[in-house]
PDB file of N, CA and C in Angstrom:
ATOM      1  N   ARG A  29     137.357 160.540 -96.099  1.00 82.00           N
ATOM      2  CA  ARG A  29     136.827 159.294 -96.593  1.00 82.00           C
ATOM      3  C   ARG A  29     135.222 159.292 -96.864  1.00 82.00           C
ATOM      4  N   LEU A  30     134.695 160.372 -96.302  1.00 83.00           N
ATOM      5  CA  LEU A  30     133.263 160.643 -96.517  1.00 83.00           C
ATOM      6  C   LEU A  30     133.227 161.527 -97.907  1.00 83.00           C
ATOM      7  N   ILE A  31     133.960 162.104 -98.349  1.00 85.00           N
ATOM      8  CA  ILE A  31     133.842 162.780 -99.632  1.00 85.00           C
ATOM      9  C   ILE A  31     134.311 161.697-100.697  1.00 85.00           C
ATOM     10  N   VAL A  32     134.985 160.843-100.541  1.00 92.00           N
ATOM     11  CA  VAL A  32     135.234 159.658-101.546  1.00 92.00           C
ATOM     12  C   VAL A  32     133.949 158.799-101.599  1.00 92.00           C
ATOM     13  N   PHE A  33     133.545 158.302-100.399  1.00 94.00           N
ATOM     14  CA  PHE A  33     132.069 157.450-100.578  1.00 94.00           C
ATOM     15  C   PHE A  33     131.036 158.252-100.859  1.00 94.00           C
ATOM     16  N   GLY A  34     130.712 159.578-100.674  1.00 89.00           N
ATOM     17  CA  GLY A  34     129.784 160.387-101.111  1.00 89.00           C
ATOM     18  C   GLY A  34     129.837 160.725-102.594  1.00 89.00           C
ATOM     19  N   PHE A  35     130.956 160.808-103.059  1.00 91.00           N
ATOM     20  CA  PHE A  35     131.171 160.966-104.672  1.00 91.00           C
ATOM     21  C   PHE A  35     130.828 159.629-105.161  1.00 91.00           C
ATOM     22  N   LEU A  36     131.116 158.335-104.827  1.00 95.00           N
ATOM     23  CA  LEU A  36     130.822 157.282-105.078  1.00 95.00           C
ATOM     24  C   LEU A  36     129.440 157.104-105.304  1.00 95.00           C
ATOM     25  N   ALA A  37     128.737 157.209-104.180  1.00 94.00           N
ATOM     26  CA  ALA A  37     127.238 157.295-104.018  1.00 94.00           C
ATOM     27  C   ALA A  37     126.482 158.072-104.773  1.00 94.00           C
ATOM     28  N   LEU A  38     126.932 159.209-105.114  1.00 93.00           N
ATOM     29  CA  LEU A  38     126.297 160.210-105.921  1.00 93.00           C
ATOM     30  C   LEU A  38     126.673 159.849-107.379  1.00 93.00           C
ATOM     31  N   SER A  39     127.662 159.120-107.671  1.00 95.00           N
ATOM     32  CA  SER A  39     127.929 158.674-109.147  1.00 95.00           C
ATOM     33  C   SER A  39     127.110 157.616-109.281  1.00 95.00           C
ATOM     34  N   VAL A  40     126.572 156.781-108.449  1.00 96.00           N
ATOM     35  CA  VAL A  40     125.653 155.528-108.841  1.00 96.00           C
ATOM     36  C   VAL A  40     124.379 156.370-108.833  1.00 96.00           C
ATOM     37  N   VAL A  41     124.206 157.284-108.138  1.00 94.00           N
ATOM     38  CA  VAL A  41     122.800 157.794-108.417  1.00 94.00           C
ATOM     39  C   VAL A  41     122.641 158.596-109.618  1.00 94.00           C
ATOM     40  N   TYR A  42     123.813 159.192-110.009  1.00 94.00           N
ATOM     41  CA  TYR A  42     123.688 159.992-111.412  1.00 94.00           C
ATOM     42  C   TYR A  42     123.603 158.973-112.418  1.00 94.00           C
ATOM     43  N   LEU A  43     124.512 157.914-112.630  1.00 95.00           N
ATOM     44  CA  LEU A  43     124.143 157.001-113.512  1.00 95.00           C
ATOM     45  C   LEU A  43     122.862 156.231-113.367  1.00 95.00           C
ATOM     46  N   ALA A  44     122.193 156.177-112.351  1.00 96.00           N
ATOM     47  CA  ALA A  44     120.919 155.348-112.664  1.00 96.00           C
ATOM     48  C   ALA A  44     119.924 156.453-113.165  1.00 96.00           C
ATOM     49  N   VAL A  45     119.856 157.715-112.699  1.00 94.00           N
ATOM     50  CA  VAL A  45     119.053 158.761-113.271  1.00 94.00           C
ATOM     51  C   VAL A  45     119.309 158.944-114.570  1.00 94.00           C
ATOM     52  N   SER A  46     120.483 158.927-114.999  1.00 94.00           N
ATOM     53  CA  SER A  46     120.970 159.235-116.480  1.00 94.00           C
ATOM     54  C   SER A  46     120.336 158.050-117.440  1.00 94.00           C
ATOM     55  N   PHE A  47     120.638 156.938-116.969  1.00 95.00           N
ATOM     56  CA  PHE A  47     119.883 155.724-117.801  1.00 95.00           C
ATOM     57  C   PHE A  47     118.465 155.695-117.874  1.00 95.00           C
ATOM     58  N   TYR A  48     117.897 156.010-116.717  1.00 96.00           N
ATOM     59  CA  TYR A  48     116.528 155.879-116.566  1.00 96.00           C
ATOM     60  C   TYR A  48     115.834 157.215-117.492  1.00 96.00           C
ATOM     61  N   SER A  49     116.542 158.392-117.485  1.00 94.00           N
ATOM     62  CA  SER A  49     116.025 159.443-118.287  1.00 94.00           C
ATOM     63  C   SER A  49     116.327 159.241-119.847  1.00 94.00           C
ATOM     64  N   ARG A  50     117.403 158.740-120.104  1.00 95.00           N
ATOM     65  CA  ARG A  50     117.455 158.284-121.564  1.00 95.00           C
ATOM     66  C   ARG A  50     116.723 157.260-122.024  1.00 95.00           C
ATOM     67  N   SER A  51     116.250 156.205-121.225  1.00 96.00           N
ATOM     68  CA  SER A  51     115.269 155.192-121.263  1.00 96.00           C
ATOM     69  C   SER A  51     113.774 155.896-121.689  1.00 96.00           C
ATOM     70  N   ILE A  52     113.459 156.775-120.887  1.00 96.00           N
ATOM     71  CA  ILE A  52     112.195 157.284-121.051  1.00 96.00           C
ATOM     72  C   ILE A  52     112.284 158.209-122.314  1.00 96.00           C
ATOM     73  N   ARG A  53     113.224 158.950-122.734  1.00 95.00           N
ATOM     74  CA  ARG A  53     113.324 159.737-123.939  1.00 95.00           C
ATOM     75  C   ARG A  53     113.255 158.752-124.857  1.00 95.00           C
ATOM     76  N   ARG A  54     113.876 157.729-125.033  1.00 96.00           N
ATOM     77  CA  ARG A  54     113.921 156.764-125.978  1.00 96.00           C
ATOM     78  C   ARG A  54     112.526 156.152-126.263  1.00 96.00           C
ATOM     79  N   GLU A  55     111.791 155.945-125.175  1.00 96.00           N
ATOM     80  CA  GLU A  55     110.498 155.292-125.241  1.00 96.00           C
ATOM     81  C   GLU A  55     109.385 156.324-125.899  1.00 96.00           C
ATOM     82  N   LYS A  56     109.422 157.654-125.513  1.00 96.00           N
ATOM     83  CA  LYS A  56     108.558 158.827-125.912  1.00 96.00           C
ATOM     84  C   LYS A  56     108.796 158.830-127.305  1.00 96.00           C
ATOM     85  N   LEU A  57     110.095 158.719-128.064  1.00 95.00           N
ATOM     86  CA  LEU A  57     110.446 158.987-129.228  1.00 95.00           C
ATOM     87  C   LEU A  57     109.727 157.675-130.075  1.00 95.00           C
ATOM     88  N   GLU A  58     110.006 156.580-129.728  1.00 93.00           N
ATOM     89  CA  GLU A  58     109.410 155.514-130.165  1.00 93.00           C
ATOM     90  C   GLU A  58     107.951 155.517-130.406  1.00 93.00           C
ATOM     91  N   ASP A  59     107.286 155.987-129.032  1.00 93.00           N
ATOM     92  CA  ASP A  59     105.788 156.241-128.985  1.00 93.00           C
ATOM     93  C   ASP A  59     105.249 157.357-130.117  1.00 93.00           C
ATOM     94  N   ARG A  60     106.014 158.443-130.126  1.00 94.00           N
ATOM     95  CA  ARG A  60     105.724 159.253-131.106  1.00 94.00           C
ATOM     96  C   ARG A  60     105.696 158.817-132.667  1.00 94.00           C
ATOM     97  N   TRP A  61     106.698 158.049-132.943  1.00 92.00           N
ATOM     98  CA  TRP A  61     107.010 157.476-134.305  1.00 92.00           C
ATOM     99  C   TRP A  61     105.748 156.732-134.367  1.00 92.00           C
ATOM    100  N   ALA A  62     105.291 155.743-133.602  1.00 91.00           N
ATOM    101  CA  ALA A  62     104.278 154.681-133.668  1.00 91.00           C
ATOM    102  C   ALA A  62     102.959 155.504-133.855  1.00 91.00           C
ATOM    103  N   GLU A  63     102.987 156.749-133.188  1.00 92.00           N
ATOM    104  CA  GLU A  63     101.508 157.400-133.582  1.00 92.00           C
ATOM    105  C   GLU A  63     101.608 157.967-134.958  1.00 92.00           C
ATOM    106  N   ASP A  64     102.575 158.546-135.406  1.00 90.00           N
ATOM    107  CA  ASP A  64     102.366 159.140-136.728  1.00 90.00           C
ATOM    108  C   ASP A  64     102.658 158.035-137.891  1.00 90.00           C
ATOM    109  N   HIS A  65     103.296 156.923-137.636  1.00 87.00           N
ATOM    110  CA  HIS A  65     103.652 156.054-138.727  1.00 87.00           C
ATOM    111  C   HIS A  65     102.973 154.583-137.966  1.00 87.00           C
ATOM    112  N   PRO A  66     101.971 154.280-137.972  1.00 86.00           N
ATOM    113  CA  PRO A  66     101.215 153.158-137.432  1.00 86.00           C
ATOM    114  C   PRO A  66     101.691 152.062-138.211  1.00 86.00           C
ATOM    115  N   GLY A  67     102.162 150.854-137.724  1.00 83.00           N
ATOM    116  CA  GLY A  67     102.514 149.477-138.292  1.00 83.00           C
ATOM    117  C   GLY A  67     104.117 149.561-138.826  1.00 83.00           C
ATOM    118  N   ASP A  68     104.686 150.749-138.650  1.00 82.00           N
ATOM    119  CA  ASP A  68     106.194 150.809-139.098  1.00 82.00           C
ATOM    120  C   ASP A  68     106.843 150.619-137.958  1.00 82.00           C
ATOM    121  N   THR A  69     107.564 149.394-137.604  1.00 80.00           N
ATOM    122  CA  THR A  69     108.415 149.104-136.548  1.00 80.00           C
ATOM    123  C   THR A  69     109.783 148.923-136.526  1.00 80.00           C
ATOM    124  N   ASP A  70     110.143 148.739-137.830  1.00 83.00           N
ATOM    125  CA  ASP A  70     111.627 148.360-138.066  1.00 83.00           C
ATOM    126  C   ASP A  70     112.006 148.893-139.461  1.00 83.00           C
ATOM    127  N   SER A  71     112.097 150.024-139.713  1.00 88.00           N
ATOM    128  CA  SER A  71     112.461 150.787-141.044  1.00 88.00           C
ATOM    129  C   SER A  71     113.654 151.654-140.492  1.00 88.00           C
ATOM    130  N   PRO A  72     114.386 151.968-141.420  1.00 91.00           N
ATOM    131  CA  PRO A  72     115.543 152.718-141.466  1.00 91.00           C
ATOM    132  C   PRO A  72     115.329 154.209-140.923  1.00 91.00           C
ATOM    133  N   GLU A  73     114.145 154.560-141.455  1.00 92.00           N
ATOM    134  CA  GLU A  73     113.680 155.952-141.221  1.00 92.00           C
ATOM    135  C   GLU A  73     113.296 156.068-139.541  1.00 92.00           C
ATOM    136  N   ARG A  74     112.694 155.002-139.032  1.00 92.00           N
ATOM    137  CA  ARG A  74     112.574 154.913-137.570  1.00 92.00           C
ATOM    138  C   ARG A  74     113.720 155.335-136.814  1.00 92.00           C
ATOM    139  N   ASP A  75     114.547 154.192-137.200  1.00 92.00           N
ATOM    140  CA  ASP A  75     115.910 154.261-136.675  1.00 92.00           C
ATOM    141  C   ASP A  75     116.604 155.666-136.568  1.00 92.00           C
ATOM    142  N   ALA A  76     116.687 156.207-137.514  1.00 94.00           N
ATOM    143  CA  ALA A  76     117.123 157.407-137.932  1.00 94.00           C
ATOM    144  C   ALA A  76     116.545 158.517-136.985  1.00 94.00           C
ATOM    145  N   TYR A  77     115.207 158.441-137.050  1.00 94.00           N
ATOM    146  CA  TYR A  77     114.410 159.404-136.103  1.00 94.00           C
ATOM    147  C   TYR A  77     114.676 159.326-134.769  1.00 94.00           C
ATOM    148  N   ILE A  78     114.772 158.111-134.417  1.00 94.00           N
ATOM    149  CA  ILE A  78     115.154 158.019-132.709  1.00 94.00           C
ATOM    150  C   ILE A  78     116.349 158.369-132.564  1.00 94.00           C
ATOM    151  N   GLU A  79     117.674 158.027-133.438  1.00 95.00           N
ATOM    152  CA  GLU A  79     118.949 158.499-133.099  1.00 95.00           C
ATOM    153  C   GLU A  79     119.191 160.039-133.333  1.00 95.00           C
ATOM    154  N   ASP A  80     118.176 160.558-134.143  1.00 95.00           N
ATOM    155  CA  ASP A  80     118.370 162.097-134.299  1.00 95.00           C
ATOM    156  C   ASP A  80     117.811 162.628-132.843  1.00 95.00           C
ATOM    157  N   GLY A  81     116.700 161.960-132.300  1.00 95.00           N
ATOM    158  CA  GLY A  81     116.143 162.509-131.232  1.00 95.00           C
ATOM    159  C   GLY A  81     117.063 162.131-129.993  1.00 95.00           C
ATOM    160  N   MET A  82     117.653 160.955-129.950  1.00 95.00           N
ATOM    161  CA  MET A  82     118.686 160.971-129.047  1.00 95.00           C
ATOM    162  C   MET A  82     120.019 161.908-128.937  1.00 95.00           C
ATOM    163  N   ILE A  83     120.217 161.958-130.040  1.00 94.00           N
ATOM    164  CA  ILE A  83     121.427 163.136-130.357  1.00 94.00           C
ATOM    165  C   ILE A  83     120.897 164.569-129.618  1.00 94.00           C
ATOM    166  N   ALA A  84     119.644 164.996-130.012  1.00 94.00           N
ATOM    167  CA  ALA A  84     119.236 166.248-129.545  1.00 94.00           C
ATOM    168  C   ALA A  84     119.042 166.246-127.953  1.00 94.00           C
ATOM    169  N   TYR A  85     118.567 164.964-127.506  1.00 93.00           N
ATOM    170  CA  TYR A  85     118.594 165.018-125.893  1.00 93.00           C
ATOM    171  C   TYR A  85     120.046 165.123-125.518  1.00 93.00           C
ATOM    172  N   GLN A  86     121.005 164.355-126.035  1.00 91.00           N
ATOM    173  CA  GLN A  86     122.291 164.442-125.399  1.00 91.00           C
ATOM    174  C   GLN A  86     122.864 166.025-125.303  1.00 91.00           C
ATOM    175  N   ASN A  87     122.363 166.860-126.336  1.00 91.00           N
ATOM    176  CA  ASN A  87     122.969 168.153-126.489  1.00 91.00           C
ATOM    177  C   ASN A  87     121.850 169.203-125.705  1.00 91.00           C
ATOM    178  N   GLY A  88     120.721 168.645-125.026  1.00 90.00           N
ATOM    179  CA  GLY A  88     119.790 169.392-124.574  1.00 90.00           C
ATOM    180  C   GLY A  88     120.180 169.781-122.967  1.00 90.00           C
ATOM    181  N   LEU A  89     119.033 170.519-122.634  1.00 90.00           N
ATOM    182  CA  LEU A  89     119.182 170.984-121.215  1.00 90.00           C
ATOM    183  C   LEU A  89     118.987 169.942-120.049  1.00 90.00           C
ATOM    184  N   ARG A  90     118.032 168.930-120.100  1.00 87.00           N
ATOM    185  CA  ARG A  90     117.637 167.984-119.480  1.00 87.00           C
ATOM    186  C   ARG A  90     118.873 167.189-119.026  1.00 87.00           C
ATOM    187  N   ARG A  91     119.768 166.829-119.951  1.00 84.00           N
ATOM    188  CA  ARG A  91     120.981 166.049-119.586  1.00 84.00           C
ATOM    189  C   ARG A  91     121.795 166.733-118.600  1.00 84.00           C
ATOM    190  N   LYS A  92     121.955 168.029-118.806  1.00 88.00           N
ATOM    191  CA  LYS A  92     122.819 168.716-117.970  1.00 88.00           C
ATOM    192  C   LYS A  92     122.245 169.064-116.492  1.00 88.00           C
ATOM    193  N   LEU A  93     121.056 169.118-116.501  1.00 91.00           N
ATOM    194  CA  LEU A  93     120.254 169.476-115.021  1.00 91.00           C
ATOM    195  C   LEU A  93     120.503 168.213-114.390  1.00 91.00           C
ATOM    196  N   ILE A  94     120.710 166.772-114.810  1.00 91.00           N
ATOM    197  CA  ILE A  94     120.836 165.819-114.201  1.00 91.00           C
ATOM    198  C   ILE A  94     122.217 165.786-113.408  1.00 91.00           C
ATOM    199  N   LEU A  95     123.120 166.742-113.745  1.00 90.00           N
ATOM    200  CA  LEU A  95     124.344 167.022-112.969  1.00 90.00           C
ATOM    201  C   LEU A  95     124.145 167.729-111.519  1.00 90.00           C
ATOM    202  N   LEU A  96     122.978 168.319-111.321  1.00 93.00           N
ATOM    203  CA  LEU A  96     122.520 168.788-110.149  1.00 93.00           C
ATOM    204  C   LEU A  96     122.640 167.717-109.011  1.00 93.00           C
ATOM    205  N   VAL A  97     122.510 166.372-109.300  1.00 92.00           N
ATOM    206  CA  VAL A  97     122.591 165.420-108.568  1.00 92.00           C
ATOM    207  C   VAL A  97     124.087 165.373-107.825  1.00 92.00           C
ATOM    208  N   TYR A  98     124.964 165.974-108.344  1.00 91.00           N
ATOM    209  CA  TYR A  98     126.252 166.260-107.569  1.00 91.00           C
ATOM    210  C   TYR A  98     126.461 167.726-106.940  1.00 91.00           C
ATOM    211  N   ILE A  99     125.685 168.635-107.265  1.00 92.00           N
ATOM    212  CA  ILE A  99     125.788 169.931-106.952  1.00 92.00           C
ATOM    213  C   ILE A  99     124.942 170.260-105.809  1.00 92.00           C
ATOM    214  N   ILE A 100     123.648 169.785-105.858  1.00 94.00           N
ATOM    215  CA  ILE A 100     122.649 170.000-104.604  1.00 94.00           C
ATOM    216  C   ILE A 100     123.306 169.181-103.274  1.00 94.00           C
ATOM    217  N   PRO A 101     123.636 168.170-103.409  1.00 92.00           N
ATOM    218  CA  PRO A 101     124.147 167.673-101.894  1.00 92.00           C
ATOM    219  C   PRO A 101     125.430 168.155-101.469  1.00 92.00           C
ATOM    220  N   ALA A 102     126.191 168.444-102.427  1.00 90.00           N
ATOM    221  CA  ALA A 102     127.582 169.263-102.037  1.00 90.00           C
ATOM    222  C   ALA A 102     127.081 170.602-101.377  1.00 90.00           C
ATOM    223  N   ILE A 103     126.238 171.309-101.915  1.00 94.00           N
ATOM    224  CA  ILE A 103     125.902 172.557-101.215  1.00 94.00           C
ATOM    225  C   ILE A 103     125.032 172.374 -99.947  1.00 94.00           C
ATOM    226  N   ALA A 104     124.334 171.380 -99.831  1.00 94.00           N
ATOM    227  CA  ALA A 104     123.688 170.939 -98.626  1.00 94.00           C
ATOM    228  C   ALA A 104     124.451 170.689 -97.442  1.00 94.00           C
ATOM    229  N   VAL A 105     125.463 169.808 -97.865  1.00 90.00           N
ATOM    230  CA  VAL A 105     126.666 169.433 -96.889  1.00 90.00           C
ATOM    231  C   VAL A 105     127.304 170.747 -96.481  1.00 90.00           C
ATOM    232  N   ALA A 106     127.639 171.608 -97.036  1.00 91.00           N
ATOM    233  CA  ALA A 106     128.392 172.776 -96.947  1.00 91.00           C
ATOM    234  C   ALA A 106     127.686 173.658 -96.210  1.00 91.00           C
ATOM    235  N   VAL A 107     126.345 173.888 -96.586  1.00 94.00           N
ATOM    236  CA  VAL A 107     125.404 174.662 -95.389  1.00 94.00           C
ATOM    237  C   VAL A 107     125.469 174.106 -94.302  1.00 94.00           C
ATOM    238  N   THR A 108     125.088 172.972 -94.237  1.00 93.00           N
ATOM    239  CA  THR A 108     125.013 172.363 -92.872  1.00 93.00           C
ATOM    240  C   THR A 108     126.285 172.242 -91.947  1.00 93.00           C
ATOM    241  N   MET A 109     127.697 172.104 -92.656  1.00 91.00           N
ATOM    242  CA  MET A 109     128.830 172.308 -91.992  1.00 91.00           C
ATOM    243  C   MET A 109     129.029 173.870 -91.361  1.00 91.00           C
ATOM    244  N   PHE A 110     128.583 174.853 -92.170  1.00 94.00           N
ATOM    245  CA  PHE A 110     128.489 176.011 -91.903  1.00 94.00           C
ATOM    246  C   PHE A 110     127.859 176.319 -90.652  1.00 94.00           C
ATOM    247  N   ILE A 111     126.611 175.878 -90.708  1.00 95.00           N
ATOM    248  CA  ILE A 111     125.703 176.331 -89.674  1.00 95.00           C
ATOM    249  C   ILE A 111     125.902 175.537 -88.364  1.00 95.00           C
ATOM    250  N   VAL A 112     126.482 174.348 -88.462  1.00 94.00           N
ATOM    251  CA  VAL A 112     127.011 173.876 -87.266  1.00 94.00           C
ATOM    252  C   VAL A 112     128.288 174.300 -86.456  1.00 94.00           C
ATOM    253  N   ASN A 113     129.317 174.710 -87.607  1.00 93.00           N
ATOM    254  CA  ASN A 113     130.311 175.286 -87.151  1.00 93.00           C
ATOM    255  C   ASN A 113     130.143 176.909 -86.428  1.00 93.00           C
ATOM    256  N   ALA A 114     129.160 177.461 -87.162  1.00 91.00           N
ATOM    257  CA  ALA A 114     128.931 178.718 -86.732  1.00 91.00           C
ATOM    258  C   ALA A 114     128.244 178.893 -85.153  1.00 91.00           C
ATOM    259  N   SER A 115     127.860 177.792 -84.887  1.00 78.00           N
ATOM    260  CA  SER A 115     126.869 178.118 -83.798  1.00 78.00           C
ATOM    261  C   SER A 115     127.687 177.494 -82.424  1.00 78.00           C
TER     262      SER A 115
END
């Protein structure tokens, strides 16, 4: 049962971190566009720029690093169980 509830809890954390990271990346892209093109808030070029940036984000390393949310706690639990059982 601990594994199931742990996986569910880590899934919630993963989703929260993933959504937060995506929103931060989108906001940075919007800010960068606003710096380069002041006054342009609703053009097709802006939307294409932001979508291209989000596609690059999805294929990037940062998105993959968020998966460590699953790996690090699993390793910590395994090491703790090994140490407790070894002594």
